[in-house]
């Protein structure tokens, strides 16, 4: 179970990472295409249709899919100035409270994000660019990512209570 | 409830969430939810979902993960290892000698990585042992490193300026241009300070190594040139309008990969590490931006920033007085919060007030970054201090003391750009013509 969950977070994180790489490639191809038609006059289409829409949606997917991995690896930053000065016992309690609040918040957000996706699908909302993309598709990634973040937080909460120590890696870089 | 009371309650609630160790992005979201629930008639959940979606897929925000990735790749390439040997032969003749490697190395690396802490870590790893073994004074080694690493926030491509631009809907291209001259000015100020110290007390600085021929000097610096060309190219493309910052960032990633592979020592594992690390950092920042966007919406519904703005303009406060008050406020805030949080809190609450007294938002962005730079080197929460502590094991207060002159220089820079705002506005205005 522990292994499965960790692999799940990491898999979502790697998916996000490759989506970001795909954005870099997509935009680079667009720029090179633009350059080769305008400057070199090659007979190619000068733009990839709706490439900025695509990149934006991919960015959203990457951001949300990376949430659980970022959370577990201590990537999301927090203020530890006060809590670090508490006694070990009080630190443990405050960690549980913080995780419980985080779980409640993300759980709440998930409900409304799922509802947003449902509405987009129900009303058949599409993006306004030259290639109409059903908004439900990129939004579904947001729902999945937030859902996994909720799972990761709940998982950390349970694990913290069971093991009696903080399970979230200490974030170092910002 | 009257405005001041509402504002105070929300501030206390926010501080409470932050102090309890709730993640910053979630703290912002939570206080926004409370503001909407109790101090407005708007619904919470649907607004939350709409904002999270609406602010997560913008074209300008796409520049964020790409510039971070570019930095992460170059960070793992040979470049960082060659920084010291490439720069040292050129700077050994200046008063203050190799301490300038810290300043200039940080400036170059800062431009590449866009992150202050990463700059301190990477340059420090090279330069601290080198400078120590040659007998340079510890306070100046640590001070120049801590101070100059903050340049990463200002010299384009800068991550924090993207955050500011996205949050305030200002042109990121213009913000980047606005950061160049103040960045150069700071490099000159830091180097000038080192030279002044060396000139006042020549015994402080060890003797120069034996000179090198120009040929050898050029040979040593060869690996730094492509990087200089890369950064110069990115800036030039944005300045001339050939490419948007996002376009430039994507090409920057490709070129960084090519550069890292060509210079050697860059493995597939390095690349994957860079990719995952960039994804993680970008996710963290984007999440804070989402929380801040939700807070900005909630604040809009409560009407607090608007009322605060009209209150300020009714008082007929001069921009200078407002800036003086804000500077003190930001320095205090920066003692406890990281730079990105300071920026997003500002943009969701203080921006209307700033525009109400007629301060240019682009100029304010640069001002804000300078103030945030100061917060990087002030204890108890200053990320550069943490990084250098991690590198050297020296007590954080001693590092902070070494960095204090550079804090004052940053403060001086704030005064200078306030008196001569053209230093900031000249390039972005020249760009429109």
PDB file of N, CA and C in Angstrom, chain B residues 250-322:
ATOM      1  N   UNK B 250      11.248  28.811 -24.029  1.00  0.00           N
ATOM      2  CA  UNK B 250      11.245  27.485 -24.651  1.00  0.00           C
ATOM      3  C   UNK B 250      12.530  27.266 -25.442  1.00  0.00           C
ATOM      4  N   UNK B 251      12.915  28.288 -26.231  1.00  0.00           N
ATOM      5  CA  UNK B 251      14.165  28.172 -26.971  1.00  0.00           C
ATOM      6  C   UNK B 251      15.341  28.088 -26.016  1.00  0.00           C
ATOM      7  N   UNK B 252      15.258  28.827 -24.915  1.00  0.00           N
ATOM      8  CA  UNK B 252      16.305  28.794 -23.901  1.00  0.00           C
ATOM      9  C   UNK B 252      16.519  27.387 -23.373  1.00  0.00           C
ATOM     10  N   UNK B 253      15.425  26.651 -23.175  1.00  0.00           N
ATOM     11  CA  UNK B 253      15.536  25.274 -22.692  1.00  0.00           C
ATOM     12  C   UNK B 253      16.296  24.425 -23.706  1.00  0.00           C
ATOM     13  N   UNK B 254      15.883  24.535 -24.985  1.00  0.00           N
ATOM     14  CA  UNK B 254      16.557  23.740 -26.020  1.00  0.00           C
ATOM     15  C   UNK B 254      18.042  24.065 -26.095  1.00  0.00           C
ATOM     16  N   UNK B 255      18.364  25.368 -26.122  1.00  0.00           N
ATOM     17  CA  UNK B 255      19.761  25.776 -26.224  1.00  0.00           C
ATOM     18  C   UNK B 255      20.551  25.343 -25.001  1.00  0.00           C
ATOM     19  N   UNK B 256      19.912  25.410 -23.822  1.00  0.00           N
ATOM     20  CA  UNK B 256      20.603  24.984 -22.604  1.00  0.00           C
ATOM     21  C   UNK B 256      20.951  23.500 -22.683  1.00  0.00           C
ATOM     22  N   UNK B 257      20.018  22.700 -23.228  1.00  0.00           N
ATOM     23  CA  UNK B 257      20.291  21.269 -23.365  1.00  0.00           C
ATOM     24  C   UNK B 257      21.486  21.068 -24.309  1.00  0.00           C
ATOM     25  N   UNK B 258      21.444  21.754 -25.456  1.00  0.00           N
ATOM     26  CA  UNK B 258      22.538  21.639 -26.422  1.00  0.00           C
ATOM     27  C   UNK B 258      23.859  22.020 -25.766  1.00  0.00           C
ATOM     28  N   UNK B 259      23.854  23.162 -25.079  1.00  0.00           N
ATOM     29  CA  UNK B 259      25.056  23.686 -24.419  1.00  0.00           C
ATOM     30  C   UNK B 259      25.596  22.702 -23.398  1.00  0.00           C
ATOM     31  N   UNK B 260      24.684  22.158 -22.576  1.00  0.00           N
ATOM     32  CA  UNK B 260      25.093  21.249 -21.509  1.00  0.00           C
ATOM     33  C   UNK B 260      25.700  19.982 -22.098  1.00  0.00           C
ATOM     34  N   UNK B 261      25.104  19.499 -23.187  1.00  0.00           N
ATOM     35  CA  UNK B 261      25.606  18.268 -23.793  1.00  0.00           C
ATOM     36  C   UNK B 261      26.951  18.520 -24.469  1.00  0.00           C
ATOM     37  N   UNK B 262      27.051  19.635 -25.184  1.00  0.00           N
ATOM     38  CA  UNK B 262      28.281  19.924 -25.934  1.00  0.00           C
ATOM     39  C   UNK B 262      29.468  20.131 -24.999  1.00  0.00           C
ATOM     40  N   UNK B 263      29.239  20.862 -23.878  1.00  0.00           N
ATOM     41  CA  UNK B 263      30.361  21.111 -22.972  1.00  0.00           C
ATOM     42  C   UNK B 263      30.746  19.856 -22.198  1.00  0.00           C
ATOM     43  N   UNK B 264      29.927  18.824 -22.252  1.00  0.00           N
ATOM     44  CA  UNK B 264      30.286  17.538 -21.652  1.00  0.00           C
ATOM     45  C   UNK B 264      29.898  17.411 -20.196  1.00  0.00           C
ATOM     46  N   UNK B 265      29.921  16.174 -19.729  1.00  0.00           N
ATOM     47  CA  UNK B 265      29.628  15.912 -18.327  1.00  0.00           C
ATOM     48  C   UNK B 265      28.163  16.022 -17.969  1.00  0.00           C
ATOM     49  N   UNK B 266      27.280  16.094 -18.979  1.00  0.00           N
ATOM     50  CA  UNK B 266      25.854  16.214 -18.693  1.00  0.00           C
ATOM     51  C   UNK B 266      25.176  14.924 -19.125  1.00  0.00           C
ATOM     52  N   UNK B 267      24.738  14.134 -18.131  1.00  0.00           N
ATOM     53  CA  UNK B 267      24.192  12.820 -18.453  1.00  0.00           C
ATOM     54  C   UNK B 267      22.671  12.872 -18.530  1.00  0.00           C
ATOM     55  N   UNK B 268      22.105  11.763 -18.983  1.00  0.00           N
ATOM     56  CA  UNK B 268      20.649  11.642 -19.034  1.00  0.00           C
ATOM     57  C   UNK B 268      20.055  11.792 -17.641  1.00  0.00           C
ATOM     58  N   UNK B 269      20.777  11.252 -16.661  1.00  0.00           N
ATOM     59  CA  UNK B 269      20.287  11.342 -15.292  1.00  0.00           C
ATOM     60  C   UNK B 269      20.226  12.804 -14.833  1.00  0.00           C
ATOM     61  N   UNK B 270      21.263  13.575 -15.183  1.00  0.00           N
ATOM     62  CA  UNK B 270      21.264  15.003 -14.854  1.00  0.00           C
ATOM     63  C   UNK B 270      20.036  15.680 -15.453  1.00  0.00           C
ATOM     64  N   UNK B 271      19.765  15.309 -16.718  1.00  0.00           N
ATOM     65  CA  UNK B 271      18.641  15.938 -17.398  1.00  0.00           C
ATOM     66  C   UNK B 271      17.320  15.610 -16.701  1.00  0.00           C
ATOM     67  N   UNK B 272      17.130  14.333 -16.362  1.00  0.00           N
ATOM     68  CA  UNK B 272      15.880  13.933 -15.715  1.00  0.00           C
ATOM     69  C   UNK B 272      15.743  14.585 -14.334  1.00  0.00           C
ATOM     70  N   UNK B 273      16.884  14.654 -13.608  1.00  0.00           N
ATOM     71  CA  UNK B 273      16.870  15.349 -12.313  1.00  0.00           C
ATOM     72  C   UNK B 273      16.414  16.790 -12.485  1.00  0.00           C
ATOM     73  N   UNK B 274      16.995  17.448 -13.501  1.00  0.00           N
ATOM     74  CA  UNK B 274      16.662  18.848 -13.762  1.00  0.00           C
ATOM     75  C   UNK B 274      15.175  18.987 -14.065  1.00  0.00           C
ATOM     76  N   UNK B 275      14.676  18.053 -14.873  1.00  0.00           N
ATOM     77  CA  UNK B 275      13.277  18.118 -15.301  1.00  0.00           C
ATOM     78  C   UNK B 275      12.334  17.968 -14.105  1.00  0.00           C
ATOM     79  N   UNK B 276      12.588  16.977 -13.268  1.00  0.00           N
ATOM     80  CA  UNK B 276      11.683  16.734 -12.135  1.00  0.00           C
ATOM     81  C   UNK B 276      11.788  17.872 -11.115  1.00  0.00           C
ATOM     82  N   UNK B 277      13.012  18.345 -10.908  1.00  0.00           N
ATOM     83  CA  UNK B 277      13.206  19.422  -9.958  1.00  0.00           C
ATOM     84  C   UNK B 277      12.509  20.712 -10.419  1.00  0.00           C
ATOM     85  N   UNK B 278      12.610  20.989 -11.720  1.00  0.00           N
ATOM     86  CA  UNK B 278      11.945  22.178 -12.262  1.00  0.00           C
ATOM     87  C   UNK B 278      10.433  22.041 -12.133  1.00  0.00           C
ATOM     88  N   UNK B 279       9.917  20.839 -12.377  1.00  0.00           N
ATOM     89  CA  UNK B 279       8.485  20.597 -12.273  1.00  0.00           C
ATOM     90  C   UNK B 279       8.002  20.879 -10.851  1.00  0.00           C
ATOM     91  N   UNK B 280       8.806  20.440  -9.908  1.00  0.00           N
ATOM     92  CA  UNK B 280       8.450  20.591  -8.502  1.00  0.00           C
ATOM     93  C   UNK B 280       8.443  22.074  -8.099  1.00  0.00           C
ATOM     94  N   UNK B 281       9.512  22.793  -8.450  1.00  0.00           N
ATOM     95  CA  UNK B 281       9.576  24.209  -8.112  1.00  0.00           C
ATOM     96  C   UNK B 281       8.446  24.987  -8.765  1.00  0.00           C
ATOM     97  N   UNK B 282       8.217  24.676 -10.041  1.00  0.00           N
ATOM     98  CA  UNK B 282       7.181  25.394 -10.764  1.00  0.00           C
ATOM     99  C   UNK B 282       5.799  25.113 -10.170  1.00  0.00           C
ATOM    100  N   UNK B 283       5.587  23.876  -9.760  1.00  0.00           N
ATOM    101  CA  UNK B 283       4.308  23.510  -9.132  1.00  0.00           C
ATOM    102  C   UNK B 283       4.109  24.289  -7.838  1.00  0.00           C
ATOM    103  N   UNK B 284       5.171  24.375  -7.039  1.00  0.00           N
ATOM    104  CA  UNK B 284       5.093  25.100  -5.769  1.00  0.00           C
ATOM    105  C   UNK B 284       4.713  26.564  -5.995  1.00  0.00           C
ATOM    106  N   UNK B 285       5.399  27.203  -6.963  1.00  0.00           N
ATOM    107  CA  UNK B 285       5.136  28.620  -7.213  1.00  0.00           C
ATOM    108  C   UNK B 285       3.735  28.811  -7.784  1.00  0.00           C
ATOM    109  N   UNK B 286       3.354  27.946  -8.727  1.00  0.00           N
ATOM    110  CA  UNK B 286       2.038  28.084  -9.343  1.00  0.00           C
ATOM    111  C   UNK B 286       0.929  27.935  -8.295  1.00  0.00           C
ATOM    112  N   UNK B 287       1.132  27.032  -7.350  1.00  0.00           N
ATOM    113  CA  UNK B 287       0.122  26.816  -6.304  1.00  0.00           C
ATOM    114  C   UNK B 287      -0.031  28.089  -5.451  1.00  0.00           C
ATOM    115  N   UNK B 288       1.106  28.707  -5.105  1.00  0.00           N
ATOM    116  CA  UNK B 288       1.029  29.955  -4.343  1.00  0.00           C
ATOM    117  C   UNK B 288       0.313  31.032  -5.149  1.00  0.00           C
ATOM    118  N   UNK B 289       0.612  31.066  -6.465  1.00  0.00           N
ATOM    119  CA  UNK B 289      -0.065  32.052  -7.312  1.00  0.00           C
ATOM    120  C   UNK B 289      -1.573  31.813  -7.349  1.00  0.00           C
ATOM    121  N   UNK B 290      -1.990  30.551  -7.354  1.00  0.00           N
ATOM    122  CA  UNK B 290      -3.419  30.245  -7.362  1.00  0.00           C
ATOM    123  C   UNK B 290      -4.063  30.712  -6.062  1.00  0.00           C
ATOM    124  N   UNK B 291      -3.415  30.404  -4.945  1.00  0.00           N
ATOM    125  CA  UNK B 291      -3.932  30.861  -3.657  1.00  0.00           C
ATOM    126  C   UNK B 291      -4.031  32.377  -3.614  1.00  0.00           C
ATOM    127  N   UNK B 292      -2.998  33.040  -4.163  1.00  0.00           N
ATOM    128  CA  UNK B 292      -2.976  34.501  -4.166  1.00  0.00           C
ATOM    129  C   UNK B 292      -4.064  35.071  -5.069  1.00  0.00           C
ATOM    130  N   UNK B 293      -4.307  34.401  -6.203  1.00  0.00           N
ATOM    131  CA  UNK B 293      -5.350  34.872  -7.113  1.00  0.00           C
ATOM    132  C   UNK B 293      -6.714  34.772  -6.439  1.00  0.00           C
ATOM    133  N   UNK B 294      -6.916  33.699  -5.700  1.00  0.00           N
ATOM    134  CA  UNK B 294      -8.182  33.525  -4.976  1.00  0.00           C
ATOM    135  C   UNK B 294      -8.300  34.592  -3.886  1.00  0.00           C
ATOM    136  N   UNK B 295      -7.191  34.876  -3.212  1.00  0.00           N
ATOM    137  CA  UNK B 295      -7.193  35.918  -2.187  1.00  0.00           C
ATOM    138  C   UNK B 295      -7.502  37.278  -2.808  1.00  0.00           C
ATOM    139  N   UNK B 296      -6.909  37.534  -3.994  1.00  0.00           N
ATOM    140  CA  UNK B 296      -7.154  38.810  -4.655  1.00  0.00           C
ATOM    141  C   UNK B 296      -8.635  38.953  -4.993  1.00  0.00           C
ATOM    142  N   UNK B 297      -9.249  37.857  -5.462  1.00  0.00           N
ATOM    143  CA  UNK B 297     -10.677  37.902  -5.774  1.00  0.00           C
ATOM    144  C   UNK B 297     -11.493  38.176  -4.516  1.00  0.00           C
ATOM    145  N   UNK B 298     -11.163  37.462  -3.446  1.00  0.00           N
ATOM    146  CA  UNK B 298     -11.898  37.626  -2.191  1.00  0.00           C
ATOM    147  C   UNK B 298     -11.755  39.061  -1.678  1.00  0.00           C
ATOM    148  N   UNK B 299     -10.530  39.588  -1.762  1.00  0.00           N
ATOM    149  CA  UNK B 299     -10.302  40.960  -1.317  1.00  0.00           C
ATOM    150  C   UNK B 299     -11.126  41.933  -2.149  1.00  0.00           C
ATOM    151  N   UNK B 300     -11.211  41.658  -3.455  1.00  0.00           N
ATOM    152  CA  UNK B 300     -12.026  42.497  -4.328  1.00  0.00           C
ATOM    153  C   UNK B 300     -13.480  42.523  -3.871  1.00  0.00           C
ATOM    154  N   UNK B 301     -14.005  41.363  -3.488  1.00  0.00           N
ATOM    155  CA  UNK B 301     -15.395  41.279  -3.015  1.00  0.00           C
ATOM    156  C   UNK B 301     -15.590  42.037  -1.704  1.00  0.00           C
ATOM    157  N   UNK B 302     -14.595  41.956  -0.810  1.00  0.00           N
ATOM    158  CA  UNK B 302     -14.758  42.670   0.463  1.00  0.00           C
ATOM    159  C   UNK B 302     -14.580  44.176   0.269  1.00  0.00           C
ATOM    160  N   UNK B 303     -13.929  44.568  -0.815  1.00  0.00           N
ATOM    161  CA  UNK B 303     -13.728  45.989  -1.074  1.00  0.00           C
ATOM    162  C   UNK B 303     -12.621  46.619  -0.256  1.00  0.00           C
ATOM    163  N   UNK B 304     -11.912  45.808   0.516  1.00  0.00           N
ATOM    164  CA  UNK B 304     -10.874  46.359   1.387  1.00  0.00           C
ATOM    165  C   UNK B 304      -9.750  47.100   0.645  1.00  0.00           C
ATOM    166  N   UNK B 305      -9.116  46.467  -0.362  1.00  0.00           N
ATOM    167  CA  UNK B 305      -8.007  47.172  -1.026  1.00  0.00           C
ATOM    168  C   UNK B 305      -8.458  48.486  -1.656  1.00  0.00           C
ATOM    169  N   UNK B 306      -9.683  48.473  -2.223  1.00  0.00           N
ATOM    170  CA  UNK B 306     -10.227  49.680  -2.852  1.00  0.00           C
ATOM    171  C   UNK B 306     -10.381  50.789  -1.817  1.00  0.00           C
ATOM    172  N   UNK B 307     -10.971  50.436  -0.680  1.00  0.00           N
ATOM    173  CA  UNK B 307     -11.183  51.440   0.360  1.00  0.00           C
ATOM    174  C   UNK B 307      -9.870  51.938   0.935  1.00  0.00           C
ATOM    175  N   UNK B 308      -8.958  51.015   1.093  1.00  0.00           N
ATOM    176  CA  UNK B 308      -7.629  51.376   1.578  1.00  0.00           C
ATOM    177  C   UNK B 308      -6.988  52.368   0.607  1.00  0.00           C
ATOM    178  N   UNK B 309      -7.167  52.091  -0.695  1.00  0.00           N
ATOM    179  CA  UNK B 309      -6.590  52.956  -1.720  1.00  0.00           C
ATOM    180  C   UNK B 309      -7.200  54.348  -1.669  1.00  0.00           C
ATOM    181  N   UNK B 310      -8.546  54.419  -1.557  1.00  0.00           N
ATOM    182  CA  UNK B 310      -9.158  55.749  -1.567  1.00  0.00           C
ATOM    183  C   UNK B 310      -8.845  56.494  -0.270  1.00  0.00           C
ATOM    184  N   UNK B 311      -8.685  55.731   0.802  1.00  0.00           N
ATOM    185  CA  UNK B 311      -8.314  56.338   2.077  1.00  0.00           C
ATOM    186  C   UNK B 311      -6.921  56.968   1.972  1.00  0.00           C
ATOM    187  N   UNK B 312      -6.017  56.214   1.354  1.00  0.00           N
ATOM    188  CA  UNK B 312      -4.650  56.715   1.176  1.00  0.00           C
ATOM    189  C   UNK B 312      -4.642  57.963   0.295  1.00  0.00           C
ATOM    190  N   UNK B 313      -5.425  57.924  -0.812  1.00  0.00           N
ATOM    191  CA  UNK B 313      -5.371  59.089  -1.701  1.00  0.00           C
ATOM    192  C   UNK B 313      -6.083  60.294  -1.083  1.00  0.00           C
ATOM    193  N   UNK B 314      -7.093  60.044  -0.233  1.00  0.00           N
ATOM    194  CA  UNK B 314      -7.738  61.174   0.450  1.00  0.00           C
ATOM    195  C   UNK B 314      -6.772  61.853   1.415  1.00  0.00           C
ATOM    196  N   UNK B 315      -5.911  61.042   2.020  1.00  0.00           N
ATOM    197  CA  UNK B 315      -4.943  61.614   2.950  1.00  0.00           C
ATOM    198  C   UNK B 315      -3.947  62.506   2.229  1.00  0.00           C
ATOM    199  N   UNK B 316      -3.942  62.408   0.886  1.00  0.00           N
ATOM    200  CA  UNK B 316      -3.013  63.210   0.115  1.00  0.00           C
ATOM    201  C   UNK B 316      -1.564  62.852   0.394  1.00  0.00           C
ATOM    202  N   UNK B 317      -1.361  61.579   0.693  1.00  0.00           N
ATOM    203  CA  UNK B 317      -0.009  61.106   1.009  1.00  0.00           C
ATOM    204  C   UNK B 317       0.869  61.195  -0.239  1.00  0.00           C
ATOM    205  N   UNK B 318       2.082  61.661  -0.086  1.00  0.00           N
ATOM    206  CA  UNK B 318       2.964  61.677  -1.254  1.00  0.00           C
ATOM    207  C   UNK B 318       3.471  60.263  -1.486  1.00  0.00           C
ATOM    208  N   UNK B 319       3.778  59.946  -2.749  1.00  0.00           N
ATOM    209  CA  UNK B 319       4.281  58.595  -3.036  1.00  0.00           C
ATOM    210  C   UNK B 319       5.511  58.250  -2.198  1.00  0.00           C
ATOM    211  N   UNK B 320       6.346  59.272  -1.922  1.00  0.00           N
ATOM    212  CA  UNK B 320       7.579  59.008  -1.178  1.00  0.00           C
ATOM    213  C   UNK B 320       7.293  58.526   0.238  1.00  0.00           C
ATOM    214  N   UNK B 321       6.314  59.185   0.880  1.00  0.00           N
ATOM    215  CA  UNK B 321       5.963  58.767   2.241  1.00  0.00           C
ATOM    216  C   UNK B 321       5.403  57.347   2.210  1.00  0.00           C
ATOM    217  N   UNK B 322       4.511  57.104   1.232  1.00  0.00           N
ATOM    218  CA  UNK B 322       3.927  55.766   1.115  1.00  0.00           C
ATOM    219  C   UNK B 322       5.019  54.722   0.914  1.00  0.00           C
TER     220      UNK B 322
END
